[in-house]
XYZ file of N, CA and C in Angstrom:
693
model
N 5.731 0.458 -17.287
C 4.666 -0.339 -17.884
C 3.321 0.300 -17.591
N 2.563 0.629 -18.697
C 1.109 0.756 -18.435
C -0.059 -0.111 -18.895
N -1.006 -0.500 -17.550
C -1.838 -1.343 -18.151
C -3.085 -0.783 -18.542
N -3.766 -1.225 -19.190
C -5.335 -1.020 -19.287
C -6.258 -2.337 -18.567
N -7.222 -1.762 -17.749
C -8.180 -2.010 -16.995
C -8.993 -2.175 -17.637
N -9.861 -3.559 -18.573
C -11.020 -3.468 -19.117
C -11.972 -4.307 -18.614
N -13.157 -3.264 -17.684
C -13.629 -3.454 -16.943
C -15.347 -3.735 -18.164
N -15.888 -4.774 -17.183
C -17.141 -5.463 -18.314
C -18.472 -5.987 -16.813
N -19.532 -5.079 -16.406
C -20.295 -5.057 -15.817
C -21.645 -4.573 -15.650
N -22.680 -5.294 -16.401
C -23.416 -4.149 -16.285
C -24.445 -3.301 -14.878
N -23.900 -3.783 -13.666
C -24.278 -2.506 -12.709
C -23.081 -2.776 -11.849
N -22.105 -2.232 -12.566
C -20.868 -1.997 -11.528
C -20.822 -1.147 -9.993
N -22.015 -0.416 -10.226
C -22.140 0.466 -8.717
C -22.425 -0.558 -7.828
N -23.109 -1.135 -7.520
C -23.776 -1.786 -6.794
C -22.796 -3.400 -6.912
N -21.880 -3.683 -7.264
C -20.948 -4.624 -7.069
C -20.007 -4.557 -6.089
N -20.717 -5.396 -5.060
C -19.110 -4.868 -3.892
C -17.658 -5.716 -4.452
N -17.660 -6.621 -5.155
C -16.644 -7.162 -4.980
C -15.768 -6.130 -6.418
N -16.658 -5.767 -7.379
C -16.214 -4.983 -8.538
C -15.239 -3.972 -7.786
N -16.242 -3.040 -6.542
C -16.078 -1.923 -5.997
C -14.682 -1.878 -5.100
N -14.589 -3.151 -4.939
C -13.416 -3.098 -3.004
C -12.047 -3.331 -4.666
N -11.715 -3.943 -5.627
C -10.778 -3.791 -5.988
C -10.298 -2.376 -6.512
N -11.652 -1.928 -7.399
C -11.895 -0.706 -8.157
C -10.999 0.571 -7.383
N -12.352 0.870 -6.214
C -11.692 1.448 -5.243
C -10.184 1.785 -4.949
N -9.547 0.648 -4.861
C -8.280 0.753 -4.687
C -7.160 1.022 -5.536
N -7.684 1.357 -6.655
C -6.530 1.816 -7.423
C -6.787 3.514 -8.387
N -6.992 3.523 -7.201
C -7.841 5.733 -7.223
C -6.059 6.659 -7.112
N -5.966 7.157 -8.526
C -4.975 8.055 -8.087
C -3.352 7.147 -8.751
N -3.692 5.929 -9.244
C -2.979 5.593 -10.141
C -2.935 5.447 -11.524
N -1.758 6.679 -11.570
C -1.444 6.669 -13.231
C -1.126 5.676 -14.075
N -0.436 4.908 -13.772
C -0.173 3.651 -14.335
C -0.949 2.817 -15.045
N -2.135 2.975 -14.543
C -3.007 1.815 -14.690
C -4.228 3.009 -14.694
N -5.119 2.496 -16.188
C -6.456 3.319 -16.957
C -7.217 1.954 -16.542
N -8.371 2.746 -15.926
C -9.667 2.023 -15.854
C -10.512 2.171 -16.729
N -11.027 1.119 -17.927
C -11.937 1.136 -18.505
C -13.357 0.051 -18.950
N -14.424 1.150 -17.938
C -15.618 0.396 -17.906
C -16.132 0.806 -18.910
N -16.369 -0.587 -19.704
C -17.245 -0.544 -20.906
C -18.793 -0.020 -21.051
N -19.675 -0.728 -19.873
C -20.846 -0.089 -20.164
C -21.051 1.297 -19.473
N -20.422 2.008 -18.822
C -20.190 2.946 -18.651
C -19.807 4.100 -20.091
N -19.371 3.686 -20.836
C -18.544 4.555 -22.059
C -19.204 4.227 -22.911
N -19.793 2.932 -23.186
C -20.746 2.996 -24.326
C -22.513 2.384 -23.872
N -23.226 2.956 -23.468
C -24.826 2.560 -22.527
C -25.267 2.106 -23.709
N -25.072 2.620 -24.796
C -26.176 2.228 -25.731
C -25.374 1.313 -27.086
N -24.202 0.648 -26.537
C -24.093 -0.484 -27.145
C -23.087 -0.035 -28.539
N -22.774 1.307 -28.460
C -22.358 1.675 -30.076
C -20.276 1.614 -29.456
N -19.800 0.521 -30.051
C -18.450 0.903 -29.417
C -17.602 2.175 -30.205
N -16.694 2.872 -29.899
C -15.720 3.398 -31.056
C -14.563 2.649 -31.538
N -14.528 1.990 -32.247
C -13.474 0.824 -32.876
C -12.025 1.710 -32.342
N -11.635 2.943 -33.213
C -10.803 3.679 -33.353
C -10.260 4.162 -32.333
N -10.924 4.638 -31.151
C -10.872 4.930 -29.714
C -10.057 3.934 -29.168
N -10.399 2.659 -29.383
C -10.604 1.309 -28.553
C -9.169 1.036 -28.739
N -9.166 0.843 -30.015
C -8.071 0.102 -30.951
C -6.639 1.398 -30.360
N -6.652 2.768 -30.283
C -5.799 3.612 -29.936
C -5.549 3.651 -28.290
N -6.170 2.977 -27.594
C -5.964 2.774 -25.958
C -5.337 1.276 -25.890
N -5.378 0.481 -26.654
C -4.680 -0.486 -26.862
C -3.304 -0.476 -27.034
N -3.049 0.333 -28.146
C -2.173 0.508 -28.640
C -0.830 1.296 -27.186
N -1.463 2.324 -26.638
C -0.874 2.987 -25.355
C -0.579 2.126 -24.315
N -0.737 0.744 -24.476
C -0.771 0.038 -23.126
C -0.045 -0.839 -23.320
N 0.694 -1.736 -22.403
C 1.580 -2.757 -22.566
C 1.055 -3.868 -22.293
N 0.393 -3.810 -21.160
C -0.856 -4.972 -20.531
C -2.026 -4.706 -20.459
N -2.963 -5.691 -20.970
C -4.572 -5.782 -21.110
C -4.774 -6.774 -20.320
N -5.917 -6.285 -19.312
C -6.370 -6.959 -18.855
C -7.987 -6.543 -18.601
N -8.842 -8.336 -18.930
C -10.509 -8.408 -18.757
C -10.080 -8.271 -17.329
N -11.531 -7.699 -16.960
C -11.507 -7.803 -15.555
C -13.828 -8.146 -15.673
N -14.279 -9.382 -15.169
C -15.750 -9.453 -15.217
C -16.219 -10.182 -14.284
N -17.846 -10.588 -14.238
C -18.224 -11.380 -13.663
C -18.317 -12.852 -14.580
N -18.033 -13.947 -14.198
C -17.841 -14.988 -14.880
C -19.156 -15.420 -14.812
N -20.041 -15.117 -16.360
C -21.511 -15.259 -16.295
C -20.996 -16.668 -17.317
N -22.107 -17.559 -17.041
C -21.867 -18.874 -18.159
C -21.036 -19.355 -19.007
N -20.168 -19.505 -17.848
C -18.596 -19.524 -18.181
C -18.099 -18.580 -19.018
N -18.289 -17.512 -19.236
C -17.684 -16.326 -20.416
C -18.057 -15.013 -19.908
N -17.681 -14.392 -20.477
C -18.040 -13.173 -20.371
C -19.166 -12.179 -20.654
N -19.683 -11.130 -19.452
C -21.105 -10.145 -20.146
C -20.883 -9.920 -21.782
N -21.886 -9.857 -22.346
C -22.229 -9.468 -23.538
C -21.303 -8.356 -24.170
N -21.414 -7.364 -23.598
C -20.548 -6.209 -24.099
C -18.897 -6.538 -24.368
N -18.516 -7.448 -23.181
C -17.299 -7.825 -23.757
C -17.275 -8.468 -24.721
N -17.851 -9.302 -24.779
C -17.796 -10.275 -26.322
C -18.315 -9.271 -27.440
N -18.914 -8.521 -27.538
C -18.847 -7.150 -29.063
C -17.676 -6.602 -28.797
N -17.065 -6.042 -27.764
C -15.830 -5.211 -27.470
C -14.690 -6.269 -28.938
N -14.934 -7.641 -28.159
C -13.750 -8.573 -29.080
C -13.837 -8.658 -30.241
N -15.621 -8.838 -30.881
C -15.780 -9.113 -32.007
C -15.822 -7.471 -33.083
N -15.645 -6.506 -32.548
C -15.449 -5.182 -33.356
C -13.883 -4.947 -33.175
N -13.655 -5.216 -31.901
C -12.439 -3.858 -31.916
C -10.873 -5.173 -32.300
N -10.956 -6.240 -32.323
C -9.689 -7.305 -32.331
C -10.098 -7.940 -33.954
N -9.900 -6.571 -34.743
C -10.648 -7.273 -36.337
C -9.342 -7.223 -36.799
N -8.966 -8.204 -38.228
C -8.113 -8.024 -38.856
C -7.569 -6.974 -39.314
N -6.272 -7.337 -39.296
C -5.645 -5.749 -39.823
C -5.508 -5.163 -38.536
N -5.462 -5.667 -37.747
C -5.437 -4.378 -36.351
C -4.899 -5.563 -35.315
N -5.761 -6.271 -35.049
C -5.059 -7.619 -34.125
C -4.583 -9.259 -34.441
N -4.529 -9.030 -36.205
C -4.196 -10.314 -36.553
C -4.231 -10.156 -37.903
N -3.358 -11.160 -38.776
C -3.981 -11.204 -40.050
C -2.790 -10.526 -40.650
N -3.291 -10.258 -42.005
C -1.800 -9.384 -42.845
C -1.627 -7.984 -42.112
N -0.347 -7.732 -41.347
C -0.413 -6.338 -40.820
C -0.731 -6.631 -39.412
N -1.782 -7.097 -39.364
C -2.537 -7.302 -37.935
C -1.580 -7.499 -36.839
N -0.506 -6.706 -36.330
C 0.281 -7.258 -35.302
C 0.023 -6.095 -33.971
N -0.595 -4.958 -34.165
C -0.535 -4.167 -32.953
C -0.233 -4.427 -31.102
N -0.999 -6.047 -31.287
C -1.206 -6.449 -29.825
C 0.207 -7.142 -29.612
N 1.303 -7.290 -30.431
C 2.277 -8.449 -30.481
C 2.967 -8.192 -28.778
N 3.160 -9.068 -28.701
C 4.508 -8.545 -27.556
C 3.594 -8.282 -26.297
N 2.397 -7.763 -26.346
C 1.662 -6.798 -25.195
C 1.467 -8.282 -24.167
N 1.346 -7.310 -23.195
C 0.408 -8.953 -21.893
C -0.982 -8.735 -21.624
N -1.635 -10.246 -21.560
C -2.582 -10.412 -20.795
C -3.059 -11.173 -20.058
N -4.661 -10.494 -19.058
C -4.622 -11.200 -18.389
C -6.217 -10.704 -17.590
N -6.471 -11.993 -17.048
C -7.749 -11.819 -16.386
C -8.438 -12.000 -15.329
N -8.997 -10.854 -14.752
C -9.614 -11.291 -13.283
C -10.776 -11.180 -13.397
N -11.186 -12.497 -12.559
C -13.032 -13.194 -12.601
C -13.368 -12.833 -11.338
N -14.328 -12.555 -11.588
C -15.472 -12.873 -10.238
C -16.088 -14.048 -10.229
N -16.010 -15.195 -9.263
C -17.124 -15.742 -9.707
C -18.026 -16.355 -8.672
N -18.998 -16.913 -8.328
C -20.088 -16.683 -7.493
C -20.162 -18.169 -6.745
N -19.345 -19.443 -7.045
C -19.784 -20.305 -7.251
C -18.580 -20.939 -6.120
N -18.002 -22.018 -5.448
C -17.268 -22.123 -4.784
C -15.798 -23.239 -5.321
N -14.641 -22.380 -5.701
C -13.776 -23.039 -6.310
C -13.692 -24.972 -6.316
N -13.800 -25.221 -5.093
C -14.064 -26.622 -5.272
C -14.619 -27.354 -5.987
N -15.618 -26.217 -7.021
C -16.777 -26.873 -7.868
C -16.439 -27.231 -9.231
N -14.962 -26.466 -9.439
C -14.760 -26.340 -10.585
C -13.735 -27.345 -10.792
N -14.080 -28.333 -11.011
C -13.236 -29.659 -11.453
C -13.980 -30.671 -11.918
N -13.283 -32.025 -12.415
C -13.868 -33.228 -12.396
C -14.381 -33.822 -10.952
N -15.835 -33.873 -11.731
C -16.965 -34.539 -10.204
C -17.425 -33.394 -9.763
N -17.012 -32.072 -10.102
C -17.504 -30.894 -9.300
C -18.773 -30.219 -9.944
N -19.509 -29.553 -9.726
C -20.839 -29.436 -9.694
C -20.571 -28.514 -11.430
N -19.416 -27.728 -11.472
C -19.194 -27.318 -12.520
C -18.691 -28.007 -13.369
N -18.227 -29.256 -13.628
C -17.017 -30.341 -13.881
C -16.178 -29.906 -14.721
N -16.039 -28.994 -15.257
C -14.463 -28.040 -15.623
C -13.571 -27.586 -14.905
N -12.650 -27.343 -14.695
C -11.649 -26.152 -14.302
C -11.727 -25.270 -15.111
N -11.126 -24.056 -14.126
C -11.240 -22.533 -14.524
C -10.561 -22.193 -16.049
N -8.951 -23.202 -16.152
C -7.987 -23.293 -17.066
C -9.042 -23.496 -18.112
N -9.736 -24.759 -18.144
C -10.553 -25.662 -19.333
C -11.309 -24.146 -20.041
N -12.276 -23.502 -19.060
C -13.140 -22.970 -19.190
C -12.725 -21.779 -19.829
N -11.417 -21.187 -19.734
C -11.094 -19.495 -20.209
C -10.226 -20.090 -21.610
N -10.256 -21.137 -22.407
C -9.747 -21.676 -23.430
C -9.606 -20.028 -24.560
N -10.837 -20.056 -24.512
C -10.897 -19.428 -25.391
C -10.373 -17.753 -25.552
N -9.874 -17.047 -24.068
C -9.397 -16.234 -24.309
C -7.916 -16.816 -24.488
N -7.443 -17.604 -24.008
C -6.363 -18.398 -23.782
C -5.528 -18.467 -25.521
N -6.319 -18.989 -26.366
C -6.794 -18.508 -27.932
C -6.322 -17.218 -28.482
N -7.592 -16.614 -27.777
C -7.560 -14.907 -28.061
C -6.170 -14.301 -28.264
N -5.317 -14.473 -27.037
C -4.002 -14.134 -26.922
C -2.616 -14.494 -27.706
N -3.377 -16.204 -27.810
C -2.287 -16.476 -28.720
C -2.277 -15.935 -30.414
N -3.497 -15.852 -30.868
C -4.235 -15.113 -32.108
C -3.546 -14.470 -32.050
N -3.596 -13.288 -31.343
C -3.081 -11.514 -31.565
C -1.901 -11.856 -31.110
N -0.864 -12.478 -30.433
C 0.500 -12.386 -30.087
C 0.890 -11.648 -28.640
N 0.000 -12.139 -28.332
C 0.122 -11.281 -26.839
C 0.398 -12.666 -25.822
N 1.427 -11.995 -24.527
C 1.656 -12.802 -23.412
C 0.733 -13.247 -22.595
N -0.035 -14.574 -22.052
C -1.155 -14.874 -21.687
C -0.473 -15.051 -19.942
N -0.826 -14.624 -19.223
C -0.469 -13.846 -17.940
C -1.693 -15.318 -16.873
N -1.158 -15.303 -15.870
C -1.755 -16.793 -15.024
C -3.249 -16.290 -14.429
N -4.243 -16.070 -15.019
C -5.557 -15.253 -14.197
C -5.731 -15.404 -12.740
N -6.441 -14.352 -12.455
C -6.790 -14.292 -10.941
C -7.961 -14.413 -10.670
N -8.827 -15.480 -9.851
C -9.762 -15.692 -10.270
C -10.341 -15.924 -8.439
N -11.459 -14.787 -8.513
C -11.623 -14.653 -7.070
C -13.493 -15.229 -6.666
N -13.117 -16.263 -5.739
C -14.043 -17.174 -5.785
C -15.446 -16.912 -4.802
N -16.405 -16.460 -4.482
C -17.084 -16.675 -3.781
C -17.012 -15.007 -2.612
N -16.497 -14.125 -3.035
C -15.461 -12.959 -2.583
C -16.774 -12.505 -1.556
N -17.903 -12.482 -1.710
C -18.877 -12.273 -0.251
C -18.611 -12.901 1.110
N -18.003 -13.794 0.664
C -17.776 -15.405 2.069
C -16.828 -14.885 2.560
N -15.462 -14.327 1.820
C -13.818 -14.250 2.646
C -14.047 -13.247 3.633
N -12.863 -13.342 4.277
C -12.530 -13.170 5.454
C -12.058 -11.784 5.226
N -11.901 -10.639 6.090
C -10.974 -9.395 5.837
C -9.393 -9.805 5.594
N -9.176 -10.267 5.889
C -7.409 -10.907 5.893
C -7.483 -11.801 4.519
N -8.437 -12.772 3.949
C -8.138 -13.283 2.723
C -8.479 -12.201 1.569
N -9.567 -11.495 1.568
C -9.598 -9.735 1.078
C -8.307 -9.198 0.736
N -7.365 -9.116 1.717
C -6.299 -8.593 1.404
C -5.607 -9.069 0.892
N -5.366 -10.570 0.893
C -4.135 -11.375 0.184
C -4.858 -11.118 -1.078
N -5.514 -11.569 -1.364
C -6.507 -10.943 -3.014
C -6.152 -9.464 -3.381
N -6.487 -8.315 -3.043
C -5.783 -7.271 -3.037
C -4.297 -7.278 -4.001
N -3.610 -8.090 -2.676
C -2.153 -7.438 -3.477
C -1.648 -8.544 -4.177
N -2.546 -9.612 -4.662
C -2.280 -10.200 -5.564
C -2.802 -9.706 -7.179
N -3.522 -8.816 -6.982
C -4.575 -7.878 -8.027
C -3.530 -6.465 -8.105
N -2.953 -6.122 -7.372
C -1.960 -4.990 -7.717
C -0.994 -5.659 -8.198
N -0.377 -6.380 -7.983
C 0.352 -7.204 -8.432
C 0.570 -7.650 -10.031
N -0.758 -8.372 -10.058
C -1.523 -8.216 -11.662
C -1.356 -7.300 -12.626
N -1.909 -6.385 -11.941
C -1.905 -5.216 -12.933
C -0.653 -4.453 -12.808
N 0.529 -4.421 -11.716
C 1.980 -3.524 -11.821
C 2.832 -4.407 -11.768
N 2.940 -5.519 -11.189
C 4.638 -6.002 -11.462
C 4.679 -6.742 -12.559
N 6.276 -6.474 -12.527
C 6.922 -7.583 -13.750
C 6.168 -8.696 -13.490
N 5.943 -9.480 -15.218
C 5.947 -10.645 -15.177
C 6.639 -11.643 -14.882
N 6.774 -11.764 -13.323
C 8.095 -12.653 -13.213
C 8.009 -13.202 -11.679
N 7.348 -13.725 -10.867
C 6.948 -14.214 -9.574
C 8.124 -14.500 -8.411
N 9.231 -14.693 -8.938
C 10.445 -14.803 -8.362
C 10.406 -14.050 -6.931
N 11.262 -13.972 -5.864
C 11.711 -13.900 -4.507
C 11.615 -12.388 -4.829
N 12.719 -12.239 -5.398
C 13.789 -11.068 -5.599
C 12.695 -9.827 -6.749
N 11.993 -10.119 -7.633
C 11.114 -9.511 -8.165
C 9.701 -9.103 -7.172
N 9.294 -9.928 -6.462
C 8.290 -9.672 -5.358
C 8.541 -8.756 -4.118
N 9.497 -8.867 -4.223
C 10.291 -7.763 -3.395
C 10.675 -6.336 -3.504
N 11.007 -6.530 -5.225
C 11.314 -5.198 -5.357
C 10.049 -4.584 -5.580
N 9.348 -5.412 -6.109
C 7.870 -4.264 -6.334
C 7.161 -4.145 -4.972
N 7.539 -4.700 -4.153
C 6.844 -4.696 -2.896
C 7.486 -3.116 -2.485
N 8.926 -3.260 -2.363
C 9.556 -1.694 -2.080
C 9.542 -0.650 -2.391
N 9.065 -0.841 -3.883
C 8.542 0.331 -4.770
C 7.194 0.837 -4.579
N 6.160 -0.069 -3.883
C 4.855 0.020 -3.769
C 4.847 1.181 -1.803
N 5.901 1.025 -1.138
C 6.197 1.530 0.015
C 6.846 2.646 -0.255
N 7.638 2.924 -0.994
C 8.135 4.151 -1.457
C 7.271 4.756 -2.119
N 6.663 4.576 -2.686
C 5.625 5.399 -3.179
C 4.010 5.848 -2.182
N 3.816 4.989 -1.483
C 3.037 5.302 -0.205
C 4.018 6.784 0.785
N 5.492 6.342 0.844
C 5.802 7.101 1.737
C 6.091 8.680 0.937
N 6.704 8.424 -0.498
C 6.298 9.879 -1.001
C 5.279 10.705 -0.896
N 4.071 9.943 -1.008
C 2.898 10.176 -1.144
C 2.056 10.904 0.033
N 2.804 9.923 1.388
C 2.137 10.378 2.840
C 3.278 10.408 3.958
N 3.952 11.506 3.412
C 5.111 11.434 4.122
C 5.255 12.293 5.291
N 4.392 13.016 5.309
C 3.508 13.646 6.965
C 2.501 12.110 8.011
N 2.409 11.760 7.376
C 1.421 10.927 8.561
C 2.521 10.001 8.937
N 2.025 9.638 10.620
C 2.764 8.754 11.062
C 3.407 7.604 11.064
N 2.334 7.153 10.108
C 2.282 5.547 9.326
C 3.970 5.841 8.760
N 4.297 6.818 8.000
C 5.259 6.599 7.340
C 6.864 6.149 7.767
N 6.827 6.441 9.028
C 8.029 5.841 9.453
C 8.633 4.277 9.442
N 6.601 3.977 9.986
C 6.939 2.379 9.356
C 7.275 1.936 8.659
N 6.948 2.605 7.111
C 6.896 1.914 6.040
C 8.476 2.492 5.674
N 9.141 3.039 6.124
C 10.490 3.540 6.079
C 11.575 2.396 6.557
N 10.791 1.995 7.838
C 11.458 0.851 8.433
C 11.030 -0.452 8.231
N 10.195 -0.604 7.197
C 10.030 -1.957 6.553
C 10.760 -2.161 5.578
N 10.917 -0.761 4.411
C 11.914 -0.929 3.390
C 13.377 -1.142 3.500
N 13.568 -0.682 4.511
C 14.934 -0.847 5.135
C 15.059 -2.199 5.829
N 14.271 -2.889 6.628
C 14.188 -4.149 6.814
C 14.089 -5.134 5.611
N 13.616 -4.940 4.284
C 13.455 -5.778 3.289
C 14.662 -5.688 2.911
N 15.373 -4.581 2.572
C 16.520 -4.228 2.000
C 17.875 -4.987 2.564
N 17.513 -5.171 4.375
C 18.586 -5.217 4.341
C 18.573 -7.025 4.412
N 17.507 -7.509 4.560
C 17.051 -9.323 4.500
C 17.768 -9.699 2.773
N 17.756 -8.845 2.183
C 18.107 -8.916 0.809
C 18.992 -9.600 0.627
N 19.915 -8.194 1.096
C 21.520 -8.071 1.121
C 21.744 -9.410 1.478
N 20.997 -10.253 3.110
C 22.062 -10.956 3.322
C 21.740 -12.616 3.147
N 20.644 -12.326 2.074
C 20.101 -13.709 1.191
C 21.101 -13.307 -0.248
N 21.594 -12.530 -0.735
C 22.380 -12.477 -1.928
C 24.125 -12.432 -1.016
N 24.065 -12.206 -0.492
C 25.603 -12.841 0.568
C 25.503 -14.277 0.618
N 24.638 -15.018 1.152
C 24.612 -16.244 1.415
C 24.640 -17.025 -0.157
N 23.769 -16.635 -0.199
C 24.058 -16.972 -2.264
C 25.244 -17.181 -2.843
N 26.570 -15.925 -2.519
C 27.639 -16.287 -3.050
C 28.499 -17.046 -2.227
N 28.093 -17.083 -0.926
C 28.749 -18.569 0.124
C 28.727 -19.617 -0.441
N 27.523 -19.965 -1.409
C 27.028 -21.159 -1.716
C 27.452 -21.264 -3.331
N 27.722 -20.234 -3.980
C 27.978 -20.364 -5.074
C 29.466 -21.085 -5.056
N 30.136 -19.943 -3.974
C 31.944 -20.353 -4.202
C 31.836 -22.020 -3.652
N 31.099 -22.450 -2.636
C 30.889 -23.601 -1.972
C 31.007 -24.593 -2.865
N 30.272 -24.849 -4.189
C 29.614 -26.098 -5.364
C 30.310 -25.480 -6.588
N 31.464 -24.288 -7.071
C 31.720 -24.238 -7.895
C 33.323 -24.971 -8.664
């Protein structure tokens, strides 16, 4: 699976919270990062460009700051040029069918706020309606957003659970299950240990996969205890 990264900021340097996810996914093929105002400064998109990186990808995902409840400017031209009939809807219009998406917010404000009685009195759900829309329009899988609240305040340890819930996002199956969280967890260690298989660290991560592996085994043993047990 490859996703596309469509990244919507206009001073992404100077964004730490843009930066600490960004950062972290340096050196993966899988997954294309694409910052919009970066590629186009002066506002001119390439439809054709746009529409052909789409097409290469299986999963789309916004990634912004959640300005007045929606999105920077540039994303909203990105939607209104490049998701035109004939290309993402309409007679023909099926390119996006089948594809996933999905979206990660920044947002500045403190999740508690976002409800009934709350200073925002929406929820996050209420509020992303409209890409919610978007997806169903073009035929694409609408994926559960990740929506990271107040990200100056957390803690180094809630940082991280965010992290690999954002790799997550963007590489595993759509599918949250035990047994799916796992395997991409093992695949994400095997590929660290290909990768750094001189440094010391790696033994660990040798003996974690082998510890997951073998917790597996004997949760799918117990499974068929219980199957023959009630059948």
């Amino acid at each position: 699976m490859k996703t596309l990264l469509i990244v919507s900021h206009p001073d992404l340097i100077n964004s730490g919270s843009q930066q600490y996810f960004l950062s972290s996914l340096k050196g993966n093929d899988k997954i294309t990062v694409h910052h919009l105002e970066t590629q186009y400064p002066d506002g001119k998109i390439d439809v054709a460009k746009e529409q052909a990186l789409l097409r290469e990808h299986d999963r789309i995902i916004f990634q912004f700051p959640f300005y007045w409840y929606s999105s920077p400017p540039l994303l909203k031209q990105w939607q209104d040029v490049v998701l035109e009939a004939g290309f993402a809807y309409g007679k023909r219009g099926n390119a996006l069918y089948g594809k996933e998406f999905g979206l990660v917010l920044m947002i500045g404000v403190a999740e508690r706020e976002y409800q009934a009685g709350g200073t925002e009195l929406f929820s996050i759900n209420e509020l992303t309606k409209p890409f919610q829309a978007m997806a169903h329009k073009t035929g694409m899988i609408y994926l559960r957003p990740l929506t990271i609240f107040q990200f100056g305040y957390l803690e180094e340890e809630q940082k991280m659970d965010l992290l690999i819930k954002y790799w997550q996002l963007l590489t595993m199956e759509n599918d949250f299950s035990l047994t799916t969280r796992e395997k991409w967890l093992i695949a994400q260690l095997k590929n660290f240990i290909d990768q750094n298989s001189d440094s010391p660290n790696a033994r660990i991560f040798i003996y974690a996969v082998d510890l997951i592996e073998e917790n597996r085994n004997t949760i799918d043993g117990l499974q068929m205890v219980f199957d023959d047990m009630y059948d």
